Amino acid sequence: MLGRVLGGIATSLLFSTFESWCVTEASRSKLPSKCLASLFTTASFLNGLTAIGASLIGHGLVVYAGGVLTPFNIVPFVLITCSYVMYANWSENYGDGAAEDDAGSLQGGLTFMFSKPKLPLLGLIGSLFDAALYIFIFLWTLSLERRSADPTHIPYGLAFALFMGWCMIGALACQMALCNGQRVALNAARLLLVLLTLACVGLVPCIDATTSYATVFNGFCLLEFAFGAYSPAIALLRAYHLDDSHRTAVTAIFRTPTNLSVCLILFYAGRIPESMEIQLCICLLVVALCANVAFLSFGGGEKDEPLDAGDPSEYPKANGDHVKARHPSTESKRSMDV
């Protein structure tokens, strides 16, 4: 139980603090939005690559070390290594010292979020997509087992590696889509429309229990492709629309509906048929798609001005107004929404 509580805290930090630190560092370094988009897509690609390596190592440990618990016993050493690397190489980032006192609090984050109609929509898009993905994580093994000719010999590690391979391909596709145009944030918002549609298409065949194993597996691969491109796209939109002082708090708030919906689904897990759970995932994605359309109608990327990587004097602030470049020695950091 203590491990789950600590895991929940760590997950919240993982999906908020690291991204906030990265965006603020990019702001301090005056990186253009294309560079930040490339950074997010590279991170998504390497995340998939790391997951493939972890799945293959885990599969090998289970096969050759004689137990399904062996991979879990390796995890503490990996976490300790990551902690040391961060401690030795990362400097603390306190953001803008001129921010309001309650900017980093939940109350300040809520006030900032509801000050702009498009921010709750952005949070809804991310929350619903993540919720659908978490439900899929709990369902994919059972879905494959029920359609496999030999359910006891499914190579889960290899299957997961293939999923992560498609996730990496999605990250590369996102990089090509975002980094070849000028209006990066607008392209990201439009890209999400395509990705949410692909995710729905990938899950539709899974509703029917008679669908073949190969068809269901290919649908899952399409969903992972969409997720691989979704992660950097939604991260870029958060970087563009959230300022440094509220970024961590608002990002944490965005994840609250995800956690609540997953808890609700898990509470009823086993009581409702698999087809209904898949339909629920599709409904979440459809609502996210509608929220994305509304997000675009509220100007979810229209203020993204063309950026020149060689001219940092034209980088936009959170409100879309242009400011002149400041000397690096300036004490107060400029807020950045790429």
XYZ file of C-alpha atoms in Angstrom:
338
model
C 0.000 0.000 0.000
C 2.832 2.405 0.835
C 4.421 1.594 -2.516
C 1.229 2.506 -4.350
C 0.940 5.821 -2.475
C 4.550 6.700 -3.256
C 4.009 5.518 -6.837
C 1.058 7.893 -7.185
C 3.173 10.824 -5.971
C 6.005 9.817 -8.310
C 3.627 9.528 -11.265
C 2.234 12.995 -10.602
C 5.772 14.396 -10.534
C 6.735 12.437 -13.626
C 3.938 13.917 -15.725
C 4.221 17.495 -14.485
C 7.570 18.503 -12.989
C 9.888 17.180 -15.687
C 7.947 18.824 -18.485
C 7.754 22.111 -16.568
C 11.493 22.046 -15.899
C 12.219 21.342 -19.560
C 9.987 24.119 -20.895
C 11.365 26.669 -18.440
C 14.925 25.729 -19.373
C 13.995 26.110 -23.039
C 12.574 29.534 -22.238
C 15.756 30.552 -20.435
C 17.821 29.330 -23.384
C 15.481 31.166 -25.804
C 14.812 28.122 -27.961
C 12.268 28.555 -30.790
C 9.100 26.467 -30.847
C 10.447 24.157 -33.555
C 13.358 23.190 -31.337
C 11.009 22.475 -28.441
C 8.773 20.406 -30.726
C 11.822 18.446 -31.851
C 12.822 17.959 -28.214
C 9.413 16.556 -27.267
C 9.281 14.214 -30.261
C 12.820 13.002 -29.547
C 11.845 12.344 -25.935
C 8.814 10.341 -27.078
C 10.988 8.377 -29.510
C 13.600 7.591 -26.854
C 10.836 6.685 -24.406
C 9.630 4.048 -26.857
C 13.173 2.846 -27.465
C 13.795 2.535 -23.730
C 10.501 0.682 -23.304
C 11.502 -1.787 -26.018
C 14.806 -2.440 -24.290
C 13.065 -2.837 -20.935
C 10.480 -5.240 -22.359
C 13.118 -7.411 -24.016
C 15.262 -7.441 -20.866
C 12.227 -8.253 -18.759
C 11.218 -11.048 -21.118
C 14.733 -12.478 -20.958
C 14.800 -12.299 -17.165
C 11.494 -14.138 -16.922
C 12.633 -16.851 -19.340
C 16.190 -17.340 -18.116
C 16.102 -16.185 -14.470
C 13.171 -18.357 -13.574
C 10.513 -16.012 -12.238
C 8.077 -13.255 -13.143
C 9.205 -11.194 -10.129
C 12.809 -10.880 -11.319
C 12.195 -7.824 -13.561
C 10.553 -6.013 -10.642
C 13.580 -6.678 -8.476
C 15.763 -4.826 -11.001
C 13.627 -1.670 -10.886
C 15.125 -0.160 -7.676
C 18.604 -0.185 -9.207
C 17.319 1.605 -12.310
C 15.557 4.246 -10.204
C 18.654 4.832 -8.074
C 20.756 5.269 -11.227
C 18.276 7.783 -12.661
C 18.206 9.696 -9.367
C 21.990 9.982 -9.331
C 22.107 11.175 -12.956
C 19.531 13.889 -12.216
C 21.254 14.953 -9.009
C 24.654 15.168 -10.698
C 23.608 16.926 -13.918
C 20.444 18.945 -13.340
C 20.319 22.362 -11.725
C 17.274 23.499 -9.768
C 14.819 25.675 -11.678
C 12.729 28.081 -9.613
C 10.954 29.741 -12.510
C 10.133 33.424 -12.482
C 10.770 35.026 -9.121
C 8.283 37.767 -10.013
C 5.351 35.347 -10.087
C 2.406 35.708 -7.736
C 2.654 34.029 -4.351
C -0.113 31.514 -5.088
C 0.912 30.876 -8.703
C 2.258 27.407 -7.941
C -0.630 26.388 -5.689
C -3.673 24.422 -6.792
C -5.890 27.441 -6.180
C -3.660 29.627 -8.337
C -3.579 26.941 -11.017
C -7.376 26.650 -11.041
C -7.772 30.431 -11.245
C -5.372 30.626 -14.163
C -6.922 27.623 -15.923
C -10.457 29.003 -15.874
C -9.292 32.472 -16.908
C -9.105 31.235 -20.500
C -11.854 29.049 -22.021
C -9.438 27.005 -24.118
C -7.325 25.805 -21.174
C -10.013 23.530 -19.638
C -10.569 22.126 -23.130
C -6.862 21.431 -23.503
C -6.870 19.654 -20.152
C -9.967 17.658 -21.129
C -8.331 16.459 -24.355
C -5.265 15.187 -22.537
C -7.193 13.678 -19.626
C -9.593 11.697 -21.804
C -6.902 10.402 -24.152
C -4.747 9.328 -21.207
C -7.733 7.681 -19.519
C -8.524 5.704 -22.666
C -4.892 4.649 -22.911
C -4.776 3.473 -19.280
C -7.928 1.414 -19.807
C -6.292 -0.092 -22.882
C -3.226 -0.997 -20.791
C -5.422 -3.089 -18.509
C -7.308 -4.683 -21.411
C -4.827 -5.563 -24.126
C -3.481 -8.764 -22.560
C -6.972 -10.156 -21.937
C -8.103 -9.170 -25.432
C -5.220 -11.050 -27.028
C -5.630 -14.087 -24.762
C -9.301 -14.481 -25.651
C -8.518 -14.454 -29.363
C -5.301 -16.475 -29.349
C -5.162 -20.128 -30.403
C -2.726 -20.743 -27.525
C -3.433 -18.219 -24.740
C -0.781 -19.679 -22.438
C 2.128 -18.946 -24.780
C 1.625 -15.326 -25.845
C 5.015 -13.508 -25.911
C 3.902 -10.450 -23.962
C 7.367 -8.899 -23.924
C 7.672 -9.103 -27.697
C 4.119 -7.837 -28.181
C 4.854 -4.864 -25.945
C 8.083 -4.214 -27.860
C 6.089 -4.077 -31.109
C 3.639 -1.645 -29.537
C 6.512 0.591 -28.496
C 7.986 0.334 -31.978
C 4.780 1.787 -33.400
C 4.884 4.426 -30.679
C 8.343 5.434 -31.927
C 7.079 5.610 -35.502
C 4.287 7.896 -34.294
C 6.843 10.172 -32.639
C 8.782 10.423 -35.899
C 5.581 11.177 -37.810
C 4.770 13.922 -35.309
C 8.216 15.437 -35.763
C 7.746 15.569 -39.527
C 4.289 17.115 -39.131
C 5.295 19.786 -36.619
C 8.791 20.748 -37.674
C 8.127 21.214 -41.386
C 5.627 24.052 -40.971
C 5.698 27.518 -39.439
C 2.595 27.605 -37.242
C 3.761 24.882 -34.895
C 1.087 25.056 -32.180
C -1.735 25.270 -34.718
C -0.312 22.254 -36.538
C -0.179 20.351 -33.230
C -3.843 21.104 -32.474
C -4.897 19.973 -35.937
C -2.706 16.895 -35.700
C -4.553 15.845 -32.549
C -7.772 15.643 -34.585
C -6.178 13.061 -36.845
C -4.624 11.139 -33.975
C -7.845 10.900 -31.975
C -9.631 9.640 -35.079
C -6.949 6.996 -35.683
C -7.170 5.867 -32.056
C -10.929 5.368 -32.408
C -10.457 3.427 -35.636
C -7.883 1.193 -33.969
C -10.263 0.248 -31.148
C -13.455 -0.282 -33.149
C -12.582 -3.849 -34.315
C -11.968 -4.891 -30.707
C -15.635 -4.459 -29.801
C -16.580 -7.672 -31.595
C -15.444 -10.766 -29.709
C -15.201 -12.716 -32.980
C -12.610 -10.374 -34.483
C -9.422 -12.214 -35.357
C -6.260 -12.028 -33.261
C -4.308 -10.347 -36.072
C -6.943 -7.652 -36.636
C -7.128 -6.774 -32.940
C -3.337 -6.695 -32.634
C -3.054 -4.385 -35.657
C -5.706 -2.129 -34.140
C -3.689 -1.927 -30.940
C -0.605 -1.017 -32.993
C -2.571 1.814 -34.618
C -3.564 3.069 -31.167
C 0.085 3.025 -30.052
C 1.077 4.910 -33.204
C -1.475 7.596 -32.327
C -0.196 7.759 -28.754
C 3.421 8.111 -29.911
C 2.482 11.200 -31.917
C -0.006 12.481 -29.333
C 2.493 12.777 -26.464
C 4.780 15.433 -28.036
C 1.842 17.252 -29.645
C -0.085 17.720 -26.381
C 3.131 18.598 -24.529
C 3.866 21.317 -27.073
C 0.364 22.753 -26.687
C 0.774 22.823 -22.912
C 4.125 24.571 -23.344
C 2.521 27.134 -25.648
C -0.552 27.935 -23.560
C 0.728 27.694 -19.963
C 3.108 30.214 -18.422
C 6.041 29.182 -16.266
C 4.567 30.224 -12.926
C 1.414 28.084 -13.286
C 2.743 25.269 -15.442
C 3.340 22.571 -12.825
C 0.108 23.225 -10.894
C -2.095 23.292 -13.992
C -0.431 20.199 -15.457
C -1.130 18.329 -12.211
C -4.762 19.517 -12.301
C -5.075 18.288 -15.886
C -4.237 14.765 -14.709
C -6.918 14.661 -11.991
C -9.807 13.631 -14.329
C -7.562 10.895 -15.729
C -6.926 9.402 -12.312
C -10.594 9.615 -11.297
C -11.848 7.990 -14.486
C -9.286 5.167 -14.292
C -10.204 4.487 -10.637
C -13.873 4.338 -11.605
C -13.199 1.930 -14.464
C -11.018 -0.325 -12.324
C -13.711 -0.409 -9.654
C -16.098 -1.954 -12.172
C -13.435 -4.082 -13.889
C -14.630 -7.666 -14.191
C -18.253 -6.636 -13.683
C -18.793 -5.353 -17.196
C -17.915 -7.154 -20.443
C -14.759 -6.365 -22.386
C -16.725 -4.995 -25.341
C -18.367 -2.401 -23.096
C -14.991 -1.291 -21.753
C -13.708 -0.876 -25.302
C -16.808 1.128 -26.177
C -16.139 3.322 -23.148
C -12.602 3.961 -24.419
C -14.005 4.967 -27.795
C -16.545 7.280 -26.127
C -13.740 8.981 -24.198
C -11.812 9.498 -27.420
C -14.881 10.866 -29.212
C -15.497 13.380 -26.400
C -11.819 14.347 -26.588
C -12.236 14.812 -30.341
C -15.195 17.158 -29.773
C -13.179 19.057 -27.154
C -10.366 19.382 -29.683
C -12.730 20.914 -32.231
C -13.939 23.397 -29.592
C -10.318 24.079 -28.618
C -9.522 25.074 -32.178
C -12.639 27.231 -32.371
C -11.414 29.158 -29.311
C -8.102 29.833 -31.032
C -6.099 26.871 -29.770
C -3.199 27.743 -32.068
C -4.131 30.847 -34.000
C -1.754 33.107 -32.062
C 1.243 31.000 -33.010
C 3.258 33.401 -35.117
C 5.843 32.209 -37.662
C 9.146 31.813 -35.859
C 12.643 32.230 -37.194
C 15.120 30.004 -35.389
C 17.842 32.584 -35.918
C 15.934 35.570 -34.535
C 15.118 35.164 -30.814
C 13.687 38.705 -30.645
C 10.449 37.437 -32.181
C 9.597 34.688 -29.715
C 5.997 35.041 -28.434
C 4.949 35.428 -24.829
C 1.952 33.699 -23.259
C -0.480 36.297 -24.590
C 0.936 36.129 -28.116
C 2.500 39.612 -28.013
C 6.039 39.946 -29.224
C 8.816 41.069 -26.937
C 12.388 42.034 -27.548
C 15.171 39.667 -26.621
C 16.698 40.239 -23.217
C 20.254 39.888 -22.187
C 20.984 36.544 -20.456
C 22.032 38.381 -17.307
C 18.537 39.763 -16.789
C 17.331 38.576 -13.386
C 13.660 38.111 -14.150
C 13.052 35.343 -16.663
C 10.754 35.924 -19.582
C 7.675 33.682 -19.596
C 7.499 31.581 -22.710
C 4.649 29.988 -24.565
C 6.081 28.427 -27.675
